[in-house]
Structures are given as C-alpha cells and as structure tokens.
Short mmCIF file of C-alpha atoms (C1' of nucleotides) in Angstrom, two decimals:
data_model
loop_
_atom_site.label_atom_id
_atom_site.label_comp_id
_atom_site.label_asym_id
_atom_site.label_seq_id
_atom_site.Cartn_x
_atom_site.Cartn_y
_atom_site.Cartn_z
CA MET O 200 35.57 -2.42 -40.52
CA ALA O 201 31.94 -1.67 -39.59
CA HIS O 202 33.32 -1.93 -35.94
CA ASP O 203 31.32 -0.02 -33.31
CA LEU O 204 28.63 0.83 -35.87
CA CYS O 205 26.10 0.27 -33.21
CA GLU O 206 27.54 2.73 -30.80
CA VAL O 207 27.93 5.26 -33.51
CA HIS O 208 24.38 5.12 -35.24
CA GLY O 209 22.41 3.04 -32.74
CA LEU O 210 20.32 0.10 -33.77
CA HIS O 211 17.10 2.03 -34.07
CA PRO O 212 17.79 5.38 -35.83
CA GLU O 213 14.20 6.43 -36.33
CA ALA O 214 13.31 6.14 -32.66
CA LEU O 215 16.69 7.68 -31.87
CA GLU O 216 15.83 10.71 -34.07
CA ARG O 217 12.50 11.06 -32.34
CA VAL O 218 14.10 11.24 -28.93
CA GLN O 219 16.89 13.58 -29.99
CA GLY O 220 14.28 15.96 -31.24
CA GLU O 221 12.56 16.20 -27.75
CA MET O 222 15.69 15.96 -25.69
CA PRO O 223 16.22 19.06 -23.56
CA ASP O 224 19.34 21.18 -24.25
CA GLY O 225 22.45 20.72 -22.08
CA GLN O 226 21.94 23.63 -19.77
CA THR O 227 18.39 22.69 -18.96
CA MET O 228 19.55 19.21 -18.24
CA LEU O 229 22.25 20.49 -15.98
CA ARG O 230 19.87 22.67 -14.07
CA LEU O 231 17.56 19.67 -13.81
CA CYS O 232 20.33 17.50 -12.41
CA ASP O 233 21.25 20.32 -9.97
CA ILE O 234 17.65 20.28 -8.67
CA PHE O 235 17.55 16.45 -8.14
CA LYS O 236 21.03 16.56 -6.71
CA ALA O 237 19.73 18.96 -4.07
CA LEU O 238 17.15 16.39 -3.17
CA ALA O 239 19.50 13.44 -3.38
CA ASP O 240 21.14 13.65 -0.02
CA PRO O 241 19.43 12.70 3.33
CA THR O 242 20.48 15.65 5.18
CA ARG O 243 19.24 18.01 2.55
CA ALA O 244 16.09 15.97 2.06
CA ARG O 245 15.35 16.19 5.77
CA ILE O 246 16.01 20.10 5.67
CA LEU O 247 13.74 20.46 2.74
CA PHE O 248 11.02 18.19 4.19
CA ALA O 249 11.15 20.26 7.57
CA LEU O 250 10.95 23.62 5.63
CA SER O 251 8.00 22.43 3.64
CA ARG O 252 6.16 22.21 6.95
CA GLU O 253 7.58 24.93 9.04
CA GLU O 254 9.75 28.02 8.65
CA LEU O 255 12.95 27.31 10.80
CA CYS O 256 16.40 28.68 11.76
CA VAL O 257 19.64 27.06 11.39
CA CYS O 258 19.75 25.88 14.99
CA ASP O 259 16.40 24.14 14.59
CA LEU O 260 17.61 22.25 11.65
CA ALA O 261 20.95 21.43 13.41
CA SER O 262 18.84 20.03 16.20
CA LEU O 263 16.49 18.21 13.85
CA THR O 264 19.34 16.51 12.04
CA GLY O 265 21.69 15.96 14.86
CA LEU O 266 24.38 17.82 12.77
CA SER O 267 26.45 20.84 13.55
CA SER O 268 25.08 24.29 12.51
CA SER O 269 28.17 24.58 10.24
CA ALA O 270 27.27 21.49 8.39
CA ILE O 271 23.61 22.78 8.03
CA SER O 272 24.90 26.35 7.03
CA HIS O 273 27.00 24.67 4.22
CA GLN O 274 23.98 22.68 2.94
CA LEU O 275 21.65 25.74 3.11
CA ARG O 276 24.18 27.76 0.94
CA LEU O 277 24.00 25.04 -1.54
CA LEU O 278 20.20 25.03 -1.49
CA ARG O 279 20.15 28.90 -1.61
CA ALA O 280 22.55 28.76 -4.76
CA ASN O 281 19.91 26.51 -6.38
CA ARG O 282 16.98 28.79 -5.32
CA LEU O 283 15.32 25.92 -3.49
CA VAL O 284 15.14 27.85 -0.19
CA ARG O 285 15.01 31.56 0.68
CA PHE O 286 15.59 33.26 4.15
CA ARG O 287 14.84 36.33 6.18
CA ARG O 288 17.01 37.77 8.92
CA GLU O 289 15.64 38.68 12.32
CA ALA O 290 18.09 39.73 15.04
CA LYS O 291 20.63 37.03 15.34
CA MET O 292 18.63 34.37 13.60
CA ALA O 293 18.04 33.43 9.79
CA PHE O 294 14.66 31.97 9.17
CA TYR O 295 14.73 29.67 6.22
CA SER O 296 11.76 28.44 4.04
CA LEU O 297 11.09 26.86 0.63
CA ASP O 298 11.55 29.18 -2.23
CA ASP O 299 9.14 27.50 -4.44
CA GLU O 300 5.99 25.41 -4.29
CA HIS O 301 7.52 23.13 -7.06
CA VAL O 302 9.95 21.83 -4.51
CA ARG O 303 7.29 20.75 -2.01
CA LEU O 304 5.46 18.98 -5.11
CA LEU O 305 8.68 17.18 -6.15
CA LEU O 306 9.34 16.11 -2.51
CA ASP O 307 5.72 14.80 -2.07
CA GLN O 308 5.85 13.06 -5.27
CA GLY O 309 9.23 11.44 -4.59
CA LEU O 310 7.87 10.29 -1.14
CA CYS O 311 4.82 8.83 -2.67
CA HIS O 312 7.00 6.75 -5.14
CA ALA O 313 9.59 5.83 -2.17
CA ARG O 314 6.60 4.36 -0.38
CA GLU O 315 5.65 2.40 -3.38
CA MET X 281 27.46 25.48 30.81
CA ALA X 282 24.24 25.86 28.54
CA HIS X 283 26.55 25.71 25.68
CA ASP X 284 25.15 24.36 22.38
CA LEU X 285 21.78 24.44 23.92
CA CYS X 286 20.59 25.87 20.59
CA GLU X 287 21.91 22.78 18.67
CA VAL X 288 20.58 20.23 21.26
CA HIS X 289 16.96 21.57 21.65
CA GLY X 290 16.56 24.09 18.69
CA LEU X 291 15.11 27.58 19.15
CA HIS X 292 11.58 26.62 18.39
CA PRO X 293 10.73 23.42 20.10
CA GLU X 294 6.99 23.48 19.30
CA ALA X 295 7.70 23.81 15.52
CA LEU X 296 10.42 21.20 15.77
CA GLU X 297 8.09 18.82 17.45
CA ARG X 298 5.47 19.28 14.78
CA VAL X 299 8.01 18.57 12.03
CA GLN X 300 9.51 15.51 13.89
CA GLY X 301 6.02 13.96 14.00
CA GLU X 302 5.61 14.12 10.26
CA MET X 303 9.25 13.23 9.22
CA PRO X 304 9.60 10.10 7.19
CA ASP X 305 11.56 7.32 8.77
CA GLY X 306 15.18 6.70 7.93
CA GLN X 307 14.47 3.89 5.53
CA THR X 308 11.89 5.89 3.53
CA MET X 309 14.23 8.77 3.50
CA LEU X 310 17.05 6.72 2.00
CA ARG X 311 14.76 5.10 -0.56
CA LEU X 312 13.60 8.64 -1.39
CA CYS X 313 17.14 9.83 -1.98
CA ASP X 314 18.13 6.87 -3.90
CA ILE X 315 15.30 7.79 -6.41
CA PHE X 316 16.56 11.38 -6.62
CA LYS X 317 20.15 10.33 -6.87
CA ALA X 318 19.24 8.30 -9.93
CA LEU X 319 17.87 11.43 -11.62
CA ALA X 320 20.76 13.60 -10.40
CA ASP X 321 23.23 12.64 -12.97
CA PRO X 322 23.19 14.17 -16.51
CA THR X 323 23.93 10.60 -18.28
CA ARG X 324 21.06 8.93 -16.23
CA ALA X 325 18.75 11.84 -16.71
CA ARG X 326 19.20 11.60 -20.50
CA ILE X 327 18.69 7.79 -20.34
CA LEU X 328 15.45 8.14 -18.41
CA PHE X 329 14.21 10.96 -20.45
CA ALA X 330 15.02 8.77 -23.64
CA LEU X 331 13.14 5.88 -22.26
CA SER X 332 10.24 8.04 -21.27
CA ARG X 333 9.73 8.56 -25.00
CA GLU X 334 10.88 5.31 -26.60
CA GLU X 335 11.83 1.70 -25.62
CA LEU X 336 15.51 1.47 -26.46
CA CYS X 337 18.36 -0.88 -26.42
CA VAL X 338 21.82 -0.28 -24.80
CA CYS X 339 23.41 0.59 -28.19
CA ASP X 340 20.89 3.12 -28.96
CA LEU X 341 21.47 4.80 -25.56
CA ALA X 342 25.23 4.58 -26.11
CA SER X 343 24.75 6.41 -29.35
CA LEU X 344 22.40 8.90 -27.99
CA THR X 345 24.86 9.87 -25.15
CA GLY X 346 28.20 9.41 -26.83
CA LEU X 347 29.41 7.05 -24.16
CA SER X 348 30.48 3.41 -24.41
CA SER X 349 27.86 0.73 -23.94
CA SER X 350 29.87 -0.51 -20.97
CA ALA X 351 29.29 2.99 -19.31
CA ILE X 352 25.57 2.70 -20.20
CA SER X 353 25.24 -0.82 -18.96
CA HIS X 354 26.65 0.37 -15.53
CA GLN X 355 24.13 3.11 -15.38
CA LEU X 356 21.22 0.82 -16.34
CA ARG X 357 22.23 -1.56 -13.76
CA LEU X 358 21.95 1.16 -11.22
CA LEU X 359 18.62 2.18 -12.47
CA ARG X 360 17.43 -1.51 -12.46
CA ALA X 361 18.46 -1.84 -8.82
CA ASN X 362 16.30 1.12 -8.06
CA ARG X 363 13.45 -0.30 -10.04
CA LEU X 364 13.32 2.84 -12.31
CA VAL X 365 13.65 0.82 -15.69
CA ARG X 366 12.91 -2.69 -16.68
CA PHE X 367 14.03 -4.68 -19.83
CA ARG X 368 13.32 -7.55 -22.05
CA ARG X 369 15.66 -9.62 -23.98
CA GLU X 370 15.22 -10.21 -27.65
CA ALA X 371 18.00 -12.18 -29.49
CA LYS X 372 21.22 -10.40 -28.74
CA MET X 373 19.58 -7.07 -27.67
CA ALA X 374 18.08 -5.88 -24.39
CA PHE X 375 15.27 -3.48 -24.74
CA TYR X 376 14.94 -1.06 -21.83
CA SER X 377 11.87 1.14 -20.85
CA LEU X 378 10.61 3.07 -17.67
CA ASP X 379 9.45 0.61 -14.86
CA ASP X 380 6.93 3.19 -13.37
CA GLU X 381 4.80 6.02 -14.48
CA HIS X 382 5.82 7.95 -11.34
CA VAL X 383 9.30 8.36 -12.88
CA ARG X 384 7.98 10.08 -15.96
CA LEU X 385 6.00 12.38 -13.64
CA LEU X 386 9.07 13.25 -11.54
CA LEU X 387 11.09 13.98 -14.73
CA ASP X 388 8.49 16.09 -16.23
CA GLN X 389 7.91 17.91 -12.97
CA GLY X 390 11.61 18.54 -12.47
CA LEU X 391 12.00 19.74 -16.08
CA CYS X 392 9.02 22.18 -15.56
CA HIS X 393 10.98 23.69 -12.59
CA ALA X 394 14.31 23.56 -14.48
CA ARG X 395 12.84 25.84 -17.01
CA GLU X 396 11.37 28.25 -14.42
"C1'" DC Y 86 33.08 -24.92 -34.80
"C1'" DT Y 87 34.28 -20.15 -35.53
"C1'" DT Y 88 33.34 -15.56 -35.81
"C1'" DA Y 89 30.95 -11.36 -34.78
"C1'" DC Y 90 28.75 -8.66 -31.69
"C1'" DA Y 91 25.18 -6.92 -27.94
"C1'" DG Y 92 25.55 -6.74 -23.32
"C1'" DT Y 93 27.52 -7.31 -18.58
"C1'" DT Y 94 30.95 -7.07 -14.91
"C1'" DG Y 95 35.28 -6.07 -11.83
"C1'" DA Y 96 39.18 -3.18 -11.15
"C1'" DT Y 97 41.01 1.28 -11.30
"C1'" DC Y 98 41.30 6.20 -11.06
"C1'" DA Y 99 40.26 11.03 -11.05
"C1'" DA Y 100 36.72 13.92 -9.74
"C1'" DT Y 101 33.10 15.27 -6.66
"C1'" DT Y 102 30.88 15.48 -2.14
"C1'" DG Y 103 29.69 15.99 2.96
"C1'" DC Y 104 31.41 16.62 7.16
"C1'" DT Y 105 34.51 18.53 10.76
"C1'" DC Y 106 37.69 22.22 12.40
"C1'" DA Y 107 39.12 26.73 13.08
"C1'" DC Y 108 38.02 31.11 12.39
"C1'" DA Y 109 35.32 35.37 10.92
"C1'" DT Y 110 30.91 38.25 11.11
"C1'" DG Y 111 27.32 40.51 13.24
"C1'" DT Y 112 23.94 41.49 16.71
"C1'" DA Y 113 22.37 42.13 21.34
"C1'" DA Y 114 22.57 41.55 26.31
"C1'" DA Y 115 25.33 42.76 30.44
"C1'" DT F 22 32.96 47.92 25.62
"C1'" DT F 23 33.04 43.31 26.75
"C1'" DT F 24 30.79 38.89 26.25
"C1'" DA F 25 27.78 35.50 24.32
"C1'" DC F 26 25.90 33.35 20.46
"C1'" DA F 27 23.55 32.57 15.82
"C1'" DT F 28 25.52 32.05 11.48
"C1'" DG F 29 28.74 31.99 7.64
"C1'" DT F 30 33.00 30.42 5.25
"C1'" DG F 31 37.45 28.25 3.57
"C1'" DA F 32 40.60 24.44 4.05
"C1'" DG F 33 41.14 19.77 4.51
"C1'" DC F 34 40.00 14.73 4.56
"C1'" DA F 35 37.57 10.52 4.09
"C1'" DA F 36 33.86 8.30 1.31
"C1'" DT F 37 31.30 8.11 -2.99
"C1'" DT F 38 30.82 8.29 -7.74
"C1'" DG F 39 31.17 7.97 -12.99
"C1'" DA F 40 33.90 6.75 -16.71
"C1'" DT F 41 37.43 3.73 -19.01
"C1'" DC F 42 39.67 -0.60 -19.72
"C1'" DA F 43 39.90 -5.32 -20.03
"C1'" DA F 44 37.91 -9.29 -19.55
"C1'" DC F 45 33.76 -12.54 -19.94
"C1'" DT F 46 28.76 -14.25 -21.48
"C1'" DG F 47 25.41 -15.56 -24.59
"C1'" DT F 48 23.27 -15.68 -29.09
"C1'" DA F 49 23.27 -16.11 -33.90
"C1'" DA F 50 25.24 -15.98 -38.60
"C1'" DG F 51 28.70 -18.07 -41.65
#
DNA sequence: CTTACAGTTGATCAATTGCTCACATGTAAA
DNA sequence: TTTACATGTGAGCAATTGATCAACTGTAAG
C-alpha cells in the first residue's frame, strides 16, 4: 500500500495548504481562462491590437487580417461574449472598439514580455 | 466588378494605415499568443498561480489539481518550452517555480479583470 | 543488486477550435 | 421595389489540444 501517496497528499502539505487558501474559485478561474483564450489566437490578438489603436468596422478588420468578414464576425462574436469589445451601429456598418482599459493593459503587458 | 472592395481595401484606409504601422510583426504576434495560450487553460492557470506563491514539485501540483503526475509533467514541459517556469532537481524531485516576474503580473492583472 | 518511486515521454483518442461556405438580415442607394 | 452590400449565423470539416495509458529514466533506500 502507500501507493500514489504523493499524488494524493503531495510532498509538501504545508506549502500546498497555503496555496489552496489563496487559489481563486473555479468560476473565477474559468473566467480568467476565457479572457486569456480570447488573446491566445493570432487573429483575435490582431483584432484586439487594432481596436486598441482605432475604432474600426468589420470590413477594416477583414482587410487588415486578410480574412473573410465572416471569419472576423465569428471572432468578434466571441470577443463580445467575453465583453472584451463593444460596438455601435451606424447605417450599414458596425464600429467596434475595446470595451475595457484592462484589455489594452493585458495586451501591452503581454507584448512587453513577448519582446523579452 | 468592384466586388469585395471593402474586404480588400477596408472602409477606412487612413485608420488602417495607422494601425498597420504599429502592428507587431508576425513572429512577435505568435510569441504573444503562445504566452497567452499558456495561461488560457484551467490546469496551467492553476499551476502558474500555485507557482506564483510557492516553489513546488510535480507531485504537489498533481495533488493540487487532482490530475496524474503525467498530465502535470506534460503541461510543465509546455510551460518550460515557453520559458514561463524553471526548475531545479533535488534528489528524486524537481522543484518548479515561475521563470519571470512578468508572468506573475499577467496572472494578477488577468485575475483583476476576471473579478471585474 | 533489487525495489520503490518521482518524473518524463510517445501514442492515442475525444473534445475543442478556427475557418469556409451558404444563406439570412437589415439598410440605403437607384 | 429592386439592388447592392456590410454584417451576422449555422453547419461542417480539418487541425489542434488535453488527458490517459503504458512504457522508460534516474536516484536512493534496503
């Protein structure tokens, strides 16, 4: 017996208990991952970077990325669902922009790290 | 003709040009996405959060997450490949910790946003 | 040497994901 | 009203991903 004891209790129970106490709850963790997931795709990262500089419509973003406006629309839907972008309608067009200053901060911080 | 003109040139060429000028190059973008990808999974997010508080071994992380040490080892390999964690060997154990203060900042910033 | 065990690794498989395609919606010019 | 066109949406498909399983490695106690 005593098999897998390590994986059940861990080798450093005191340290584990400290970490457990501060660990965010499951829902917060999922929300956190959703935010990072939104930033974790080249297309969406380009979209968000562009919107951090200018308010743009779907066509602009399609042109910028070289993808179809359908593809962009799908991604914007996801970004809207995560409340990372908001939009306003004007005639036929939909103008998108960042919903939150936090997003810009995350992007810039990530870029800073990406460039070492 | 003049079909798809929108998707070729965009509707706001001046704005597009401004954004294009500041857009990070492809390699930087991929690196950026790799970093965010590493943070975009609940298991890895938990691992990174834990390591942001304590130096821990694979067993500890397995116990913390309820996953096999194999699963954890796979994820740590990925995190190592992205230079987000480093480790030192001591007898049979491998102690992991965050490789970079930037990671802790990104995590905390993300959490701040996740909690609104 | 033998055993135990922390850790690593490659194969595999189900689930997720990002795009395309075809079609629907809504607005405005002709 | 007809037409053009910016945008949104559901289905489908190929590629990616995260876990499990079954090995294997290396270290240290007996």
